[in-house]
Amino acid sequence: MNNSQQCGTGRSRSRRAELIAVGRKLFADTSYDALSVDDIARHAGVAKGLIYYYFKNKRGYYLAIIEDSVAELVVRAASTHDLPPAERVQHTVDGYLRYAQHHQAAYRAIVTGGVGFDAEVLALRDGVREQLVLAIARGAWGRDDVPLVARTALIGWLAGVEGVTLDWLNHQGLPREVVCSLLVRWLGDTLRMIEDYAPECPAPARSGP
């Protein structure tokens, strides 16, 4: 690839990213059905043909926005670096809740299946679950291979986390720190239960009462 092709590819990626950023703001305040491609193009300040060029149609645009949100959610939740195991778990859960709090429309779309329980959005949600299971496994045990019993228990915990988070977003009755503490303690109980079934996956030591 020559320099002009590389510059063209870079501009194309940049323009696509700009359109996704616009869409994330639009869909945060307006329902999917209420926005037309003409509306999107007007807000983005582009010809609607550009939306079709990059995303084929409104649904493709919506899915690209959700996929971008999924990537951010996973990165934010799993960026634990070199923290001790207990702090990694705390950081992962807090990052997850922070994302949900500040990107509520995207979070709801991810965990509830998007528009009409869209199969592709549900597949993205399942991908998030798998990546978060991996993040927890790395944080708790420093390993990527997860025994089936551990995966099953962690998927159950994550499904509960989604329900708790949605309820928290709807009511906003508790500070994020309290919700995080509850979920971390619940995860600790789950990890100790996993240890009973899979001793090769020891639970991190308790960091508090």
Short mmCIF file of C-alpha atoms in Angstrom, two decimals:
data_model
loop_
_atom_site.label_atom_id
_atom_site.label_comp_id
_atom_site.label_asym_id
_atom_site.label_seq_id
_atom_site.Cartn_x
_atom_site.Cartn_y
_atom_site.Cartn_z
CA MET A 1 0.00 0.00 0.00
CA ASN A 2 1.48 3.36 -1.04
CA ASN A 3 1.36 6.58 0.98
CA SER A 4 -1.68 8.00 -0.82
CA GLN A 5 -3.61 4.78 -0.23
CA GLN A 6 -2.63 4.81 3.46
CA CYS A 7 -3.76 8.42 3.80
CA GLY A 8 -7.04 7.58 2.09
CA THR A 9 -7.61 4.63 4.41
CA GLY A 10 -6.79 6.79 7.42
CA ARG A 11 -9.25 9.48 6.34
CA SER A 12 -11.90 6.86 5.69
CA ARG A 13 -11.47 5.37 9.17
CA SER A 14 -11.53 8.82 10.71
CA ARG A 15 -14.72 9.79 8.89
CA ARG A 16 -16.38 6.51 9.85
CA ALA A 17 -15.38 7.02 13.50
CA GLU A 18 -16.80 10.56 13.38
CA LEU A 19 -20.14 9.26 12.07
CA ILE A 20 -20.26 6.62 14.80
CA ALA A 21 -19.57 9.29 17.44
CA VAL A 22 -22.47 11.34 16.09
CA GLY A 23 -24.72 8.28 16.12
CA ARG A 24 -23.88 7.44 19.71
CA LYS A 25 -25.06 10.89 20.77
CA LEU A 26 -28.20 10.72 18.61
CA PHE A 27 -29.32 7.28 19.78
CA ALA A 28 -28.64 8.27 23.39
CA ASP A 29 -31.49 10.79 23.20
CA THR A 30 -33.74 9.49 20.43
CA SER A 31 -35.28 6.08 19.73
CA TYR A 32 -34.14 4.02 16.77
CA ASP A 33 -37.50 4.27 15.00
CA ALA A 34 -37.69 8.04 15.44
CA LEU A 35 -34.49 8.68 13.48
CA SER A 36 -34.34 8.45 9.71
CA VAL A 37 -31.20 8.33 7.58
CA ASP A 38 -32.04 11.89 6.52
CA ASP A 39 -32.12 12.95 10.18
CA ILE A 40 -28.79 11.27 10.85
CA ALA A 41 -27.15 12.85 7.82
CA ARG A 42 -28.47 16.28 8.80
CA HIS A 43 -27.12 16.01 12.33
CA ALA A 44 -23.78 14.72 11.01
CA GLY A 45 -23.58 17.46 8.39
CA VAL A 46 -23.05 15.00 5.54
CA ALA A 47 -24.94 13.72 2.52
CA LYS A 48 -27.01 10.65 3.36
CA GLY A 49 -25.16 8.75 0.64
CA LEU A 50 -22.15 8.75 2.97
CA ILE A 51 -24.16 6.84 5.60
CA TYR A 52 -25.05 4.25 2.96
CA TYR A 53 -21.45 4.12 1.76
CA TYR A 54 -20.01 3.26 5.15
CA PHE A 55 -22.88 1.30 6.74
CA LYS A 56 -25.24 0.19 3.88
CA ASN A 57 -28.39 1.21 5.81
CA LYS A 58 -29.68 2.53 9.13
CA ARG A 59 -29.54 -0.89 10.77
CA GLY A 60 -25.90 -1.31 9.71
CA TYR A 61 -25.16 2.10 11.18
CA TYR A 62 -26.92 1.18 14.44
CA LEU A 63 -25.02 -2.12 14.68
CA ALA A 64 -21.71 -0.32 14.09
CA ILE A 65 -22.55 2.04 16.95
CA ILE A 66 -23.39 -0.87 19.27
CA GLU A 67 -20.22 -2.71 18.26
CA ASP A 68 -18.16 0.39 19.01
CA SER A 69 -19.88 0.69 22.39
CA VAL A 70 -19.20 -2.98 23.15
CA ALA A 71 -15.49 -2.50 22.41
CA GLU A 72 -15.33 0.49 24.75
CA LEU A 73 -17.21 -1.34 27.49
CA VAL A 74 -14.85 -4.32 27.38
CA VAL A 75 -11.70 -2.18 27.28
CA ARG A 76 -12.87 0.04 30.13
CA ALA A 77 -13.96 -2.87 32.32
CA ALA A 78 -10.91 -5.04 31.68
CA SER A 79 -8.07 -2.49 31.82
CA THR A 80 -6.62 -3.82 35.06
CA HIS A 81 -2.93 -3.72 34.14
CA ASP A 82 -0.71 -4.92 37.00
CA LEU A 83 -3.08 -4.49 39.95
CA PRO A 84 -3.24 -7.19 42.65
CA PRO A 85 -6.05 -9.76 42.07
CA ALA A 86 -8.59 -8.24 44.50
CA GLU A 87 -8.03 -4.74 43.09
CA ARG A 88 -8.35 -6.06 39.53
CA VAL A 89 -11.78 -7.47 40.33
CA GLN A 90 -12.85 -4.19 41.94
CA HIS A 91 -11.53 -2.21 38.97
CA THR A 92 -13.32 -4.43 36.45
CA VAL A 93 -16.70 -4.12 38.17
CA ASP A 94 -16.33 -0.38 38.74
CA GLY A 95 -15.33 0.16 35.11
CA TYR A 96 -18.39 -1.77 33.99
CA LEU A 97 -20.72 0.34 36.14
CA ARG A 98 -19.07 3.60 35.08
CA TYR A 99 -19.63 2.72 31.46
CA ALA A 100 -23.29 1.83 32.07
CA GLN A 101 -23.84 5.05 34.03
CA HIS A 102 -22.36 7.33 31.38
CA HIS A 103 -23.60 5.46 28.28
CA GLN A 104 -27.03 4.35 29.37
CA ALA A 105 -28.69 4.06 25.95
CA ALA A 106 -25.83 2.00 24.54
CA TYR A 107 -25.67 -0.18 27.65
CA ARG A 108 -29.40 -0.91 27.53
CA ALA A 109 -29.18 -1.77 23.84
CA ILE A 110 -26.26 -4.14 24.47
CA VAL A 111 -27.80 -6.10 27.34
CA THR A 112 -31.44 -6.14 26.20
CA GLY A 113 -30.86 -7.00 22.56
CA GLY A 114 -31.25 -3.66 20.84
CA VAL A 115 -34.21 -3.05 18.56
CA GLY A 116 -36.72 -5.88 18.85
CA PHE A 117 -34.20 -8.28 20.37
CA ASP A 118 -31.90 -8.02 17.36
CA ALA A 119 -30.01 -11.31 16.96
CA GLU A 120 -26.79 -9.53 15.99
CA VAL A 121 -26.93 -7.28 19.05
CA LEU A 122 -27.59 -10.33 21.23
CA ALA A 123 -24.51 -11.95 19.68
CA LEU A 124 -22.52 -8.84 20.61
CA ARG A 125 -23.86 -9.07 24.17
CA ASP A 126 -22.81 -12.72 24.37
CA GLY A 127 -19.38 -11.67 23.15
CA VAL A 128 -19.21 -9.09 25.95
CA ARG A 129 -20.04 -11.79 28.48
CA GLU A 130 -17.32 -14.08 27.15
CA GLN A 131 -14.73 -11.30 27.20
CA LEU A 132 -15.71 -10.27 30.72
CA VAL A 133 -15.48 -13.88 31.89
CA LEU A 134 -11.96 -13.88 30.45
CA ALA A 135 -11.17 -10.57 32.17
CA ILE A 136 -12.36 -11.94 35.52
CA ALA A 137 -10.41 -15.18 35.02
CA ARG A 138 -7.26 -13.21 34.34
CA GLY A 139 -7.92 -10.92 37.28
CA ALA A 140 -8.80 -13.64 39.77
CA TRP A 141 -6.58 -16.51 38.63
CA GLY A 142 -4.11 -15.08 36.11
CA ARG A 143 -5.27 -17.56 33.48
CA ASP A 144 -7.27 -17.61 30.26
CA ASP A 145 -8.48 -21.21 30.32
CA VAL A 146 -11.62 -21.44 32.45
CA PRO A 147 -13.11 -24.77 33.60
CA LEU A 148 -16.71 -25.23 32.47
CA VAL A 149 -18.05 -25.08 36.02
CA ALA A 150 -16.29 -21.74 36.54
CA ARG A 151 -17.57 -20.34 33.27
CA THR A 152 -21.13 -21.41 34.09
CA ALA A 153 -21.00 -19.75 37.51
CA LEU A 154 -19.48 -16.54 36.12
CA ILE A 155 -22.03 -16.30 33.31
CA GLY A 156 -24.75 -16.61 35.97
CA TRP A 157 -23.13 -13.81 37.97
CA LEU A 158 -22.85 -11.61 34.87
CA ALA A 159 -26.52 -12.15 34.01
CA GLY A 160 -27.34 -11.01 37.54
CA VAL A 161 -25.02 -8.01 37.18
CA GLU A 162 -26.93 -6.96 34.05
CA GLY A 163 -30.25 -7.13 35.91
CA VAL A 164 -28.89 -5.20 38.91
CA THR A 165 -27.30 -2.57 36.66
CA LEU A 166 -30.47 -2.01 34.65
CA ASP A 167 -32.49 -1.63 37.85
CA TRP A 168 -29.89 0.77 39.26
CA LEU A 169 -29.99 2.89 36.09
CA ASN A 170 -33.78 3.02 36.26
CA HIS A 171 -33.93 4.13 39.89
CA GLN A 172 -30.53 5.73 40.69
CA GLY A 173 -31.26 5.15 44.37
CA LEU A 174 -27.80 3.99 45.37
CA PRO A 175 -24.35 5.52 44.82
CA ARG A 176 -22.27 3.67 42.23
CA GLU A 177 -19.75 2.79 44.93
CA VAL A 178 -22.38 0.90 46.93
CA VAL A 179 -23.60 -1.03 43.89
CA CYS A 180 -20.00 -1.86 43.03
CA SER A 181 -19.34 -3.10 46.57
CA LEU A 182 -22.43 -5.33 46.48
CA LEU A 183 -21.47 -6.82 43.12
CA VAL A 184 -17.86 -7.36 44.16
CA ARG A 185 -18.93 -9.18 47.33
CA TRP A 186 -21.36 -11.26 45.29
CA LEU A 187 -18.54 -12.07 42.88
CA GLY A 188 -16.35 -13.03 45.84
CA ASP A 189 -19.00 -15.51 46.98
CA THR A 190 -19.21 -16.84 43.42
CA LEU A 191 -15.42 -17.26 43.22
CA ARG A 192 -15.37 -19.11 46.55
CA MET A 193 -18.12 -21.40 45.30
CA ILE A 194 -16.10 -22.02 42.13
CA GLU A 195 -13.09 -22.94 44.28
CA ASP A 196 -15.19 -25.63 45.97
CA TYR A 197 -15.86 -27.23 42.58
CA ALA A 198 -12.54 -26.38 40.90
CA PRO A 199 -9.68 -26.13 43.44
CA GLU A 200 -7.35 -25.14 40.62
CA CYS A 201 -9.23 -21.82 40.59
CA PRO A 202 -8.62 -20.45 44.10
CA ALA A 203 -10.62 -17.41 45.17
CA PRO A 204 -8.69 -14.21 45.94
CA ALA A 205 -8.31 -13.44 49.63
CA ARG A 206 -11.02 -11.24 51.11
CA SER A 207 -10.07 -7.57 51.03
CA GLY A 208 -12.61 -6.52 53.65
CA PRO A 209 -15.33 -7.79 56.02
#
